[in-house]
Short mmCIF file of N, CA and C in Angstrom, two decimals:
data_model
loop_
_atom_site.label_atom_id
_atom_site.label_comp_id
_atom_site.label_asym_id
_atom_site.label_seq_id
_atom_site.Cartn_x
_atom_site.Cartn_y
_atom_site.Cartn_z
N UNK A 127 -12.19 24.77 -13.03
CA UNK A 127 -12.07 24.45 -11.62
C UNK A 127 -10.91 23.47 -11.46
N UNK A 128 -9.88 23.37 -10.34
CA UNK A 128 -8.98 23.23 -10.34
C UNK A 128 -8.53 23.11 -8.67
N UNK A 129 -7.09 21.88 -8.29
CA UNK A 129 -7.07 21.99 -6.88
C UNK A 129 -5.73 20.94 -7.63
N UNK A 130 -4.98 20.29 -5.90
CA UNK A 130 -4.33 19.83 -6.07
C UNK A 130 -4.50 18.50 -4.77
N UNK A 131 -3.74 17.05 -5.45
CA UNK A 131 -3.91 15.97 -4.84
C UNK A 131 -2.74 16.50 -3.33
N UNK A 132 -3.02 15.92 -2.16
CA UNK A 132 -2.38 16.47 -0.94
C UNK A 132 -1.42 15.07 -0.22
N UNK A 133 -2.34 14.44 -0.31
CA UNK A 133 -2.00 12.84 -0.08
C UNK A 133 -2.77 11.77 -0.71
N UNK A 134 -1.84 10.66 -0.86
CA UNK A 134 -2.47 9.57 -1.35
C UNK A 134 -2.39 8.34 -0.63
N UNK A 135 -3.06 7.21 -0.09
CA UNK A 135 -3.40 6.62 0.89
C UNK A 135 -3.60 5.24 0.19
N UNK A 136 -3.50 3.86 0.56
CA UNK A 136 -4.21 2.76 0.18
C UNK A 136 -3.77 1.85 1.41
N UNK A 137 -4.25 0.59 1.33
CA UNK A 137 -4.04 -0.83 2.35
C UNK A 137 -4.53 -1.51 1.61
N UNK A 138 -3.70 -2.64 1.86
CA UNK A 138 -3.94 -4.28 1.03
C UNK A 138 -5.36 -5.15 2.52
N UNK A 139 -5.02 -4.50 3.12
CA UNK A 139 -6.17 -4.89 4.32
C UNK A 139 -7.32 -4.33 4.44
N UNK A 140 -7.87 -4.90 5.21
CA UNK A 140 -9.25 -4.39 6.12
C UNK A 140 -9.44 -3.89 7.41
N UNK A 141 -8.73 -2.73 7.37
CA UNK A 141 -8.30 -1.64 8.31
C UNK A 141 -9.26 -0.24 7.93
N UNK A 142 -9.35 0.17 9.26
CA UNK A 142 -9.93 1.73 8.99
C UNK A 142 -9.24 2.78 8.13
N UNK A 143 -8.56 3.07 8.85
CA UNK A 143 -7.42 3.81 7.85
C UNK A 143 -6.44 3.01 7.02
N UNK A 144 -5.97 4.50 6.29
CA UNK A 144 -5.26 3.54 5.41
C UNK A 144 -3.88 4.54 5.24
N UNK A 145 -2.60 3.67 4.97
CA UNK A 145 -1.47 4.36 5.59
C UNK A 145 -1.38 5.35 4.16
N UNK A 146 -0.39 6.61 4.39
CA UNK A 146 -0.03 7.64 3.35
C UNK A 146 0.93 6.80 2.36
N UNK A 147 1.34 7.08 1.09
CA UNK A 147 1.84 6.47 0.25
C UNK A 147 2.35 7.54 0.06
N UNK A 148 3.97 7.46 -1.23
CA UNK A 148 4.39 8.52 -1.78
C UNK A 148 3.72 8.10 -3.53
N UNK A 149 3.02 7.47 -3.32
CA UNK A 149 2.54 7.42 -5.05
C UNK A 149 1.19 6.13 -5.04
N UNK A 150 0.53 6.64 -5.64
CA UNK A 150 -0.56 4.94 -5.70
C UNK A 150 -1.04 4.86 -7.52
N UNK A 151 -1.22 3.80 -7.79
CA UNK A 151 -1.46 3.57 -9.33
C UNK A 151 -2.84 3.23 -9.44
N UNK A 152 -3.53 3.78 -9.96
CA UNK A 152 -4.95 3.35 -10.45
C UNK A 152 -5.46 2.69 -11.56
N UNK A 153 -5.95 1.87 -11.74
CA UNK A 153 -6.17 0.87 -12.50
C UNK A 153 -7.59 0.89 -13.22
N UNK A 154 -7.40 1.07 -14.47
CA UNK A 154 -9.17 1.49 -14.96
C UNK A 154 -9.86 0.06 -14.62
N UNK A 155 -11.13 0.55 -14.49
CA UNK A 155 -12.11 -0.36 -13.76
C UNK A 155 -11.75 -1.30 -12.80
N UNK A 156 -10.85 -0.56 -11.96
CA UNK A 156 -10.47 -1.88 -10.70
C UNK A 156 -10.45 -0.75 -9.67
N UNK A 157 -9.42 0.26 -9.57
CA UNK A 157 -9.24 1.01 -8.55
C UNK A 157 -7.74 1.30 -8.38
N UNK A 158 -7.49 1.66 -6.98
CA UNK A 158 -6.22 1.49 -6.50
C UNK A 158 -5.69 0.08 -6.55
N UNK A 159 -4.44 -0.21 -7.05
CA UNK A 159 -3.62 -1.00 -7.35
C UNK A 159 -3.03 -1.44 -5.87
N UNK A 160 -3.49 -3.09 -5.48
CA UNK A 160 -2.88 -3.08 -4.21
C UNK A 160 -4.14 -2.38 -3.15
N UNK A 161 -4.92 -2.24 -3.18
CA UNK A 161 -5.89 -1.81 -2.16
C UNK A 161 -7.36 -2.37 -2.10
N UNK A 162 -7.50 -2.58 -0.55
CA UNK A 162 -8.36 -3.98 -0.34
C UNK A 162 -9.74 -3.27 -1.09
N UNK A 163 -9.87 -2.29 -1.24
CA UNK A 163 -11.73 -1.88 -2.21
C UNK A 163 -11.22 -1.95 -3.86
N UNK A 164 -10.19 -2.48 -4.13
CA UNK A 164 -10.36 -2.55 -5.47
C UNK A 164 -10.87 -3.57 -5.95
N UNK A 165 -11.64 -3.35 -7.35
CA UNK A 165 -12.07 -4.79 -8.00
C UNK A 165 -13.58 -4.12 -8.95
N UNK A 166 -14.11 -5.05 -9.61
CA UNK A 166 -14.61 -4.62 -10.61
C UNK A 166 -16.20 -4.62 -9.67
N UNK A 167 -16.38 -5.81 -8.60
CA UNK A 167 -17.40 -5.85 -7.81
C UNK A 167 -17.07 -5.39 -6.56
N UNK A 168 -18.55 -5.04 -5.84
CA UNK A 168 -18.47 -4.53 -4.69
C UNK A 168 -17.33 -5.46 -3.73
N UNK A 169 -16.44 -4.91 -2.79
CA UNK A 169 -15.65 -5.32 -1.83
C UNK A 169 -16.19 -4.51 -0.37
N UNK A 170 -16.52 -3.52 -0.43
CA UNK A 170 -17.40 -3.40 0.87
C UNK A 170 -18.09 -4.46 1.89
N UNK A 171 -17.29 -4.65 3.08
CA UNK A 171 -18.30 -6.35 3.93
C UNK A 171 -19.78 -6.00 3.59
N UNK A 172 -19.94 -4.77 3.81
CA UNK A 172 -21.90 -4.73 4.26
C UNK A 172 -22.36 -5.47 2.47
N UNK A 173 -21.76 -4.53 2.00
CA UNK A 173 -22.32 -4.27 0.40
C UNK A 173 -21.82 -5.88 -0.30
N UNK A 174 -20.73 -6.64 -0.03
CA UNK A 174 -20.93 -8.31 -0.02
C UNK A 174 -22.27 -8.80 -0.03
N UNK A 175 -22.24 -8.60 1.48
CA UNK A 175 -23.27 -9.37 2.52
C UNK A 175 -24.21 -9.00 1.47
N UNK A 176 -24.87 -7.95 1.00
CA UNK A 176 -26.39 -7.23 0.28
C UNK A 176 -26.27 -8.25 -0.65
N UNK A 177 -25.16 -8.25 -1.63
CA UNK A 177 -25.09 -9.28 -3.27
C UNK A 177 -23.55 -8.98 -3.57
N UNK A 178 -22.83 -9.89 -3.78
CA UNK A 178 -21.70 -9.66 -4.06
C UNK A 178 -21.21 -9.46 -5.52
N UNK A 179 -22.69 -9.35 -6.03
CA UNK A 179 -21.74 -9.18 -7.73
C UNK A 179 -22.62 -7.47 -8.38
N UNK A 180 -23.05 -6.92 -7.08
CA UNK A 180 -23.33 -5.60 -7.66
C UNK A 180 -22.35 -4.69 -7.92
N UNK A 181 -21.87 -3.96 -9.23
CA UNK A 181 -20.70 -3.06 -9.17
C UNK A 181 -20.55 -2.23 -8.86
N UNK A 182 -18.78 -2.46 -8.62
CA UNK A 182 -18.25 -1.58 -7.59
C UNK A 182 -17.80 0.05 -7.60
N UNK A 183 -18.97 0.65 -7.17
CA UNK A 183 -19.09 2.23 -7.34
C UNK A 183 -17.96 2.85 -6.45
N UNK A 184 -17.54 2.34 -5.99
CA UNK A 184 -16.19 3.12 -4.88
C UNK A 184 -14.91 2.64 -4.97
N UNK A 185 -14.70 2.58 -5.76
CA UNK A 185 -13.42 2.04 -6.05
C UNK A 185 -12.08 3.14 -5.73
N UNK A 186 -12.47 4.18 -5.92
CA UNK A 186 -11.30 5.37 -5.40
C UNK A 186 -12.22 6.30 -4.42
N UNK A 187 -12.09 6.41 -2.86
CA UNK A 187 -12.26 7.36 -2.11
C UNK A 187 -11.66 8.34 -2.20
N UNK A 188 -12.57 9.84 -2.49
CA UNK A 188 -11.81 10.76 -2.39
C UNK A 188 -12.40 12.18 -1.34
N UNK A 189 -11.30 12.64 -0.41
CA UNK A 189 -11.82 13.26 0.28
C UNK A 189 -11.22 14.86 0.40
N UNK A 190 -11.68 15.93 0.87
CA UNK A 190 -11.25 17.04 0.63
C UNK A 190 -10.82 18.02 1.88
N UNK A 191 -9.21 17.83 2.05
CA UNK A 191 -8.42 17.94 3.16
C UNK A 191 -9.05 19.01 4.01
N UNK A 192 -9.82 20.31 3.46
CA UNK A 192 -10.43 21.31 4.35
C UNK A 192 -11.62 20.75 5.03
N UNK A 193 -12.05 19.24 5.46
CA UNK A 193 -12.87 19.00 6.22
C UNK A 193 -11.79 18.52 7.51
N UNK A 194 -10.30 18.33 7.12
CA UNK A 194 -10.07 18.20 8.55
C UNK A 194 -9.62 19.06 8.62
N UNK A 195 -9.67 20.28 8.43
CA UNK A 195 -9.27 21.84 9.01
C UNK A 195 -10.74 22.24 9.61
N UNK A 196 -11.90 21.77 9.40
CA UNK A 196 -12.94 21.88 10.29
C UNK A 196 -13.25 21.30 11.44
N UNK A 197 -12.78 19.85 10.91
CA UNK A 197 -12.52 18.84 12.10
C UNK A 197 -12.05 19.25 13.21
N UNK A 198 -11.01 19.96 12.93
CA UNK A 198 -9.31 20.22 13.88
C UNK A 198 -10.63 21.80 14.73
N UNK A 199 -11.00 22.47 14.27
CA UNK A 199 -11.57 23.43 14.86
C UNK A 199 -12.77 23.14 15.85
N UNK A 200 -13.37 21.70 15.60
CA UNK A 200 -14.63 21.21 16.36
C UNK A 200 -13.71 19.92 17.60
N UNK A 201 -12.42 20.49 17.35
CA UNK A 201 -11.53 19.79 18.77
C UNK A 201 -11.46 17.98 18.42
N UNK A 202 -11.41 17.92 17.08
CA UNK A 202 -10.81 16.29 16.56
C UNK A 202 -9.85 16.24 15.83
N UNK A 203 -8.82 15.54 15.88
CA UNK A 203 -7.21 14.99 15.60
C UNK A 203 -7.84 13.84 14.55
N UNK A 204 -7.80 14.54 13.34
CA UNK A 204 -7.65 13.71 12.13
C UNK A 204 -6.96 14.00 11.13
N UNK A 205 -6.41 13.32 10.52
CA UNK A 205 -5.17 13.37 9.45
C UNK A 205 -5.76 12.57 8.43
N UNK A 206 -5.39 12.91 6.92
CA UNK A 206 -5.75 12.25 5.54
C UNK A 206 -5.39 11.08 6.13
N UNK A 207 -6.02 10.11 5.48
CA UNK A 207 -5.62 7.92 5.41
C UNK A 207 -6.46 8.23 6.79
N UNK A 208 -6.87 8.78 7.42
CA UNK A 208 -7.16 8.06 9.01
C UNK A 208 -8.81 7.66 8.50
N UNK A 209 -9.54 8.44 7.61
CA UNK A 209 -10.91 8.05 7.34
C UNK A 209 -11.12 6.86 6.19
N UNK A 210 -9.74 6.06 6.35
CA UNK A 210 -10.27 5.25 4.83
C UNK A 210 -10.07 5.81 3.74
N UNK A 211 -9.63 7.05 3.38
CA UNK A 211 -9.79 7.43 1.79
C UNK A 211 -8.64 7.18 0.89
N UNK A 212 -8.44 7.64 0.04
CA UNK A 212 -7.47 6.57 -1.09
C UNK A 212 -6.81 8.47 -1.67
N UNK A 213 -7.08 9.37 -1.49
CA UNK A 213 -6.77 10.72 -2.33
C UNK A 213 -7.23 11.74 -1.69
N UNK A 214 -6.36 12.31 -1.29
CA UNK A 214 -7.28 13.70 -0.20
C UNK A 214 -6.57 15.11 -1.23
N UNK A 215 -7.35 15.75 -1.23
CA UNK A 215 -7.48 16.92 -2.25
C UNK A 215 -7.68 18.44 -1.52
N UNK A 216 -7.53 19.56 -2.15
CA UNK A 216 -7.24 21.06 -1.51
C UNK A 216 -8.08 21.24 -2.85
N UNK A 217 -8.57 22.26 -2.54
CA UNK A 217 -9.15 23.77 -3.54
C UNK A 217 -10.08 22.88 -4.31
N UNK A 218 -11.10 21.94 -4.11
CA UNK A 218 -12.24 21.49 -5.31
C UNK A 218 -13.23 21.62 -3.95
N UNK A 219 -14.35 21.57 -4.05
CA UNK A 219 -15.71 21.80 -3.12
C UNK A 219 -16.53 20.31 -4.03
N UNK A 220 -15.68 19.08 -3.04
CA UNK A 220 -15.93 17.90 -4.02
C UNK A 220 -17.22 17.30 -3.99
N UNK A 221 -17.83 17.34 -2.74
CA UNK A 221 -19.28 17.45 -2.16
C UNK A 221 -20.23 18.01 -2.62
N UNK A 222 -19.71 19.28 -3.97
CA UNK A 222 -20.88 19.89 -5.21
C UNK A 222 -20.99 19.13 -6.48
N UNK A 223 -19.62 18.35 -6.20
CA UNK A 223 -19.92 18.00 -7.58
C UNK A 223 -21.08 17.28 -8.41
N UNK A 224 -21.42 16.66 -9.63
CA UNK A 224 -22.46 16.56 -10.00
C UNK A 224 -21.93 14.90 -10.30
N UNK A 225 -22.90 13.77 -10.30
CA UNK A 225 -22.41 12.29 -10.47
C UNK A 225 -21.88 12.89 -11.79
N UNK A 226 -21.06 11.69 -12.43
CA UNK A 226 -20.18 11.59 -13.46
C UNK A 226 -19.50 12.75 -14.24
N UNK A 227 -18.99 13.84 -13.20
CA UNK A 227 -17.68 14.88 -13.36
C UNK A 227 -16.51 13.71 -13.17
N UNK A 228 -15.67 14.38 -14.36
CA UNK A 228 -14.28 13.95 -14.15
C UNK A 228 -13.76 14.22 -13.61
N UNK A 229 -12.58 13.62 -13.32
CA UNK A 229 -11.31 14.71 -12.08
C UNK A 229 -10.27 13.82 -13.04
N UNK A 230 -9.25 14.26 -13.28
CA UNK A 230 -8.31 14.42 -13.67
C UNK A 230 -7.12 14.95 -12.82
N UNK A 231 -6.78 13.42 -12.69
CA UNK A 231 -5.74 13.13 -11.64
C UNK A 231 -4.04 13.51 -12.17
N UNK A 232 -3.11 14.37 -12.09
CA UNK A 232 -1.83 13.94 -12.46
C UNK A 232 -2.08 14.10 -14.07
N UNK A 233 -0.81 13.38 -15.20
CA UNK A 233 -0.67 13.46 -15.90
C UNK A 233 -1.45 12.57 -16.94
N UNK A 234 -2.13 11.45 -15.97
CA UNK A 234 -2.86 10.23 -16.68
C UNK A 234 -4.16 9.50 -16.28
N UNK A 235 -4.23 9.58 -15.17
CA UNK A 235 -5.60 9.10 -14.54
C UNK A 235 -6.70 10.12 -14.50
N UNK A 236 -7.96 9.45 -14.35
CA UNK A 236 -9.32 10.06 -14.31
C UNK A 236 -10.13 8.95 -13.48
N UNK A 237 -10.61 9.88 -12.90
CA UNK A 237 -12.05 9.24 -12.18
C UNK A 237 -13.14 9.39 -12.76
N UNK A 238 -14.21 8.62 -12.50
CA UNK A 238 -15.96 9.55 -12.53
C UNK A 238 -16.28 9.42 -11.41
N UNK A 239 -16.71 10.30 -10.84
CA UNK A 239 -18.00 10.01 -9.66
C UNK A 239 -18.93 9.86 -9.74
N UNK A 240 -19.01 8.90 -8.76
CA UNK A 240 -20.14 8.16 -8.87
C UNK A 240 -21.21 8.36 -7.53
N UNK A 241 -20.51 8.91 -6.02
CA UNK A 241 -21.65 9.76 -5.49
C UNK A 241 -20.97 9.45 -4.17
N UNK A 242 -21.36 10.23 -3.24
CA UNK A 242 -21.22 10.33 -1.57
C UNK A 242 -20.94 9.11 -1.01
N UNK A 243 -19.75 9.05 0.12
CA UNK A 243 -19.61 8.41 1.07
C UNK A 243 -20.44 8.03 1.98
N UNK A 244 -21.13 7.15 2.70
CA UNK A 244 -22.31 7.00 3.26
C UNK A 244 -21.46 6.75 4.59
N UNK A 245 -20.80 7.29 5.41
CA UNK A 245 -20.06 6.95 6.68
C UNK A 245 -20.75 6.03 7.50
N UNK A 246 -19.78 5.25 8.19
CA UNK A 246 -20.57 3.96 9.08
C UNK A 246 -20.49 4.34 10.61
N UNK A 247 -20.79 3.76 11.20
CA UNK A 247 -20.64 3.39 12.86
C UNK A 247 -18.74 3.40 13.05
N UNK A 248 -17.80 2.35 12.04
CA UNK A 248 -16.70 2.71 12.24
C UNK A 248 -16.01 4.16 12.86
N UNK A 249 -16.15 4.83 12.68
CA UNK A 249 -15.83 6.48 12.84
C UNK A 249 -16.10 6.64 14.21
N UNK A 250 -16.70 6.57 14.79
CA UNK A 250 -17.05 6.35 16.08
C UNK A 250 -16.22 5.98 17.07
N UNK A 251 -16.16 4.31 16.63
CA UNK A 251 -15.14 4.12 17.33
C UNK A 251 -13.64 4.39 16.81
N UNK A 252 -13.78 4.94 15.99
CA UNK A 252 -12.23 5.65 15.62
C UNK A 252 -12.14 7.02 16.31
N UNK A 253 -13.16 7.99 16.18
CA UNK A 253 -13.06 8.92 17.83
C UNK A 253 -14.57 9.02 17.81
N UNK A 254 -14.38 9.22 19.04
CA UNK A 254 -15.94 9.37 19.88
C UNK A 254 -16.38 10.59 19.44
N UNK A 255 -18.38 10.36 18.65
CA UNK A 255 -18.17 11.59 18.43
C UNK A 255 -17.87 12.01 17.40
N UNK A 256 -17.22 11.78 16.05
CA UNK A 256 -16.87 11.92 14.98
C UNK A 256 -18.03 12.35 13.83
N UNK A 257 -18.49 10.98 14.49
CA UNK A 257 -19.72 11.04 13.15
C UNK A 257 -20.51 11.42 13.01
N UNK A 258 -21.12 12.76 14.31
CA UNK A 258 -21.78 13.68 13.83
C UNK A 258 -21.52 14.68 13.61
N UNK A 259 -20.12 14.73 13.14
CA UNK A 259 -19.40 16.03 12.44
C UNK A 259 -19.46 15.97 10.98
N UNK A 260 -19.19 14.32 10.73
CA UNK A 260 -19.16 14.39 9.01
C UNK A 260 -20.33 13.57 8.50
N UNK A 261 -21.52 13.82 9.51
CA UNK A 261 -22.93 13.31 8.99
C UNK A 261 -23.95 14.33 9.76
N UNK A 262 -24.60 14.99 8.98
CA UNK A 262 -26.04 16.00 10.06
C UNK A 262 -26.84 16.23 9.43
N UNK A 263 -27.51 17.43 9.34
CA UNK A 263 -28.92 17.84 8.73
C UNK A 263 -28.65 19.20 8.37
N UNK A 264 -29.39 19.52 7.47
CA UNK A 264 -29.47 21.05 6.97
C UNK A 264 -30.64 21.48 7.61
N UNK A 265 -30.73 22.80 6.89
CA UNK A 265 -32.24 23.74 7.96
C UNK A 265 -33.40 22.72 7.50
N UNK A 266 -33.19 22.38 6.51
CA UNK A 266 -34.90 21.92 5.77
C UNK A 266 -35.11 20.09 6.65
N UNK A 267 -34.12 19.62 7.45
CA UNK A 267 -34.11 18.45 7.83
C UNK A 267 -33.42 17.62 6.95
N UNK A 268 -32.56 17.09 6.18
CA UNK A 268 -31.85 16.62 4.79
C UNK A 268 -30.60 16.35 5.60
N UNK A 269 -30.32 14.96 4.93
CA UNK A 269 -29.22 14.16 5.33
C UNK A 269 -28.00 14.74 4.94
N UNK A 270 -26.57 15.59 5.71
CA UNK A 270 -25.63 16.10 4.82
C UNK A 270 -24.62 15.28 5.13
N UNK A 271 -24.06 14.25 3.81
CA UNK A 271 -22.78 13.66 4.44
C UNK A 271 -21.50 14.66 3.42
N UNK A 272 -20.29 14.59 4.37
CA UNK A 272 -19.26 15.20 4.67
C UNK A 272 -18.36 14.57 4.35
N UNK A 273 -18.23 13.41 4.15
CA UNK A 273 -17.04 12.84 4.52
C UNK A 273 -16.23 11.57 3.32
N UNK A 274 -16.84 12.74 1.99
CA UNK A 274 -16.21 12.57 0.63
C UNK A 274 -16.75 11.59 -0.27
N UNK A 275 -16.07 11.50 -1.75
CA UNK A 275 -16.90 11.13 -2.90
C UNK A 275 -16.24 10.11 -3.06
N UNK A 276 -17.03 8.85 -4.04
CA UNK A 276 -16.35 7.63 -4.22
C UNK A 276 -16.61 8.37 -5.97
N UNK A 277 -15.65 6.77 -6.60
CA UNK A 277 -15.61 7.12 -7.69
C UNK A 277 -14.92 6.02 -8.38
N UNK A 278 -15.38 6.00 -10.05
CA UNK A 278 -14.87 4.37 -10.18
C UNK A 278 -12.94 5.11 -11.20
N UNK A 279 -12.64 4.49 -11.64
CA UNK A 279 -11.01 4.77 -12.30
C UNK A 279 -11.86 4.59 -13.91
N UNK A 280 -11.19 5.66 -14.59
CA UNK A 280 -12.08 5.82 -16.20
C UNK A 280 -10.59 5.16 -17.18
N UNK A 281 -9.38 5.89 -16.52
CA UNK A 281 -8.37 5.99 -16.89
C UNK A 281 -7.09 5.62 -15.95
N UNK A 282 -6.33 4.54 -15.84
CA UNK A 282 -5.44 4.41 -15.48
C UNK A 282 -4.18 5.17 -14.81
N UNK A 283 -3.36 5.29 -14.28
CA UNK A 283 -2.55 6.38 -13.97
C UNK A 283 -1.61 6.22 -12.50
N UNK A 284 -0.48 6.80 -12.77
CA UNK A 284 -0.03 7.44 -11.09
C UNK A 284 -0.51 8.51 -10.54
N UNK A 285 -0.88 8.33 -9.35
CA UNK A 285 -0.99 9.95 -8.92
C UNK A 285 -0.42 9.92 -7.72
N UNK A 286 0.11 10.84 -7.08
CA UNK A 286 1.39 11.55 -6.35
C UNK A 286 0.74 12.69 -5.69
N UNK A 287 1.33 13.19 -4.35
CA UNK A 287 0.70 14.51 -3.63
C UNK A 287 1.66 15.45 -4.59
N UNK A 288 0.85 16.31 -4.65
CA UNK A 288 1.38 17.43 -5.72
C UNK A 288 0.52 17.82 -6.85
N UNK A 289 0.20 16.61 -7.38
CA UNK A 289 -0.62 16.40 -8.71
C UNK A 289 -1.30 17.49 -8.46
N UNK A 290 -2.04 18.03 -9.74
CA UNK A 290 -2.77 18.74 -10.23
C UNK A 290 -4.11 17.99 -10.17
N UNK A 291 -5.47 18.43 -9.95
CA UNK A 291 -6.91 17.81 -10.17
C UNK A 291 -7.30 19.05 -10.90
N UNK A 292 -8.04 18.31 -12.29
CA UNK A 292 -8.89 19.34 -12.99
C UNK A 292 -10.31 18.78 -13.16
N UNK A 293 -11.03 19.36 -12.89
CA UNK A 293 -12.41 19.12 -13.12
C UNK A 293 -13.39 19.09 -14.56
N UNK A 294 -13.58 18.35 -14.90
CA UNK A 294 -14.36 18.07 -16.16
C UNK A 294 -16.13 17.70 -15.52
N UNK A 295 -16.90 18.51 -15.90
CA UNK A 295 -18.09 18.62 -15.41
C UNK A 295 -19.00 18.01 -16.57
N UNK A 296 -20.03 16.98 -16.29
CA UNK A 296 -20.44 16.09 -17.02
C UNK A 296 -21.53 16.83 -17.77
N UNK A 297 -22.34 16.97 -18.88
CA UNK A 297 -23.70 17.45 -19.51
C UNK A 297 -24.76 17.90 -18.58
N UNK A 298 -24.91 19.03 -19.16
CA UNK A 298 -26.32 19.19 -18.36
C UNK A 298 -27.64 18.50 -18.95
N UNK A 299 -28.55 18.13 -18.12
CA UNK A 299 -28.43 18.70 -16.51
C UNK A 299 -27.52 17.50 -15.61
N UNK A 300 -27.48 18.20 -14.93
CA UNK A 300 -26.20 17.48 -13.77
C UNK A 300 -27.48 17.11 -12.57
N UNK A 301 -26.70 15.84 -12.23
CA UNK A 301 -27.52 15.10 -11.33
C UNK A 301 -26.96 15.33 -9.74
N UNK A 302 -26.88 15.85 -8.53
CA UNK A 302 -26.53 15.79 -7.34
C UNK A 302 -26.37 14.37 -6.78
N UNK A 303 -25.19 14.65 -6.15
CA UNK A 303 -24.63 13.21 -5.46
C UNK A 303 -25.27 12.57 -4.71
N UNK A 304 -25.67 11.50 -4.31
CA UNK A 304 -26.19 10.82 -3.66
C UNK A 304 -25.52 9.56 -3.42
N UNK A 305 -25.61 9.13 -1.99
CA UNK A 305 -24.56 8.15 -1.31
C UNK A 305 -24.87 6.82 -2.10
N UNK A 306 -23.21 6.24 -2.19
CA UNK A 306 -23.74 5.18 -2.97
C UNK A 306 -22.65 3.83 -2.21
#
């Protein structure tokens, strides 16, 4: 399984979005290099506020550009960096993946995932309305979030739109994502 990186995104701030980059460096066990969620502990305000020395499972947001080709069809104007994410990706169905699959970023970096985006109230007021596009329910009643995988840096690296993502799928049995 196989896709390619589309854009890459970071901010040294605490901004919703986050602007497009032509390259971002990832840093094992920190994150994006230069970007305000990196660090070995949680940087999330809420996830502070909870305990500030629980570790930091999101260190690289990654999201998968055919949700704003759904977006764009349910009549919302969103572009990669506008949701916060750090790596927006084509051709992986990243939302199946299983916790701790690799991705294999470019020529040198790797992620693990570590599990679902838990989207906030932010989105909202970023457009009205948003967030019950990339948060709903399935037939059985079940929470479906949409709106991409976090993941900590295994391996260091540049990665660049273009890059190659290869998927390394962890031992069975494989555990389903769950927001973290």
């Amino acid at each position: 399984m196989s896709g390619t990186v589309t854009v890459v995104s970071s901010n040294e701030t605490y901004t919703f979005t986050k602007p497009n980059r032509q390259s971002v460096t990832l840093l094992a066990g920190l994150g994006v290099d230069g970007d305000v969620h990196a660090g070995v502990t949680v940087k999330h305000r809420s996830r502070i506020a909870q305990d500030p020395t629980q570790p930091n499972l999101r260190q690289v947001h990654l999201m998968h550009e055919e949700l704003f080709d759904e977006l764009r069809t349910a009549g919302f104007d969103v572009a990669p960096g506008d949701l916060g994410e750090n790596i927006t990706t084509r051709g992986i169905d990243l939302l199946a993946l299983p916790v701790g699959t690799l991705l294999h970023l470019g020529d040198e970096a790797v992620v693990e995932v570590t599990g679902l985006r838990n989207p906030c109230l932010q989105i909202d007021n970023f457009r009205s309305g948003l967030l019950k596009q990339v948060v709903g329910r399935d037939e059985e009643g079940n929470v479906v979030r949409k709106a991409g995988i976090m993941s900590v840096v295994a391996v260091g690296g540049v990665v660049r739109p273009g890059d190659r993502v290869e998927v390394e799928l962890p031992a069975e049995p494989h555990r389903p994502l769950e927001r973290v």
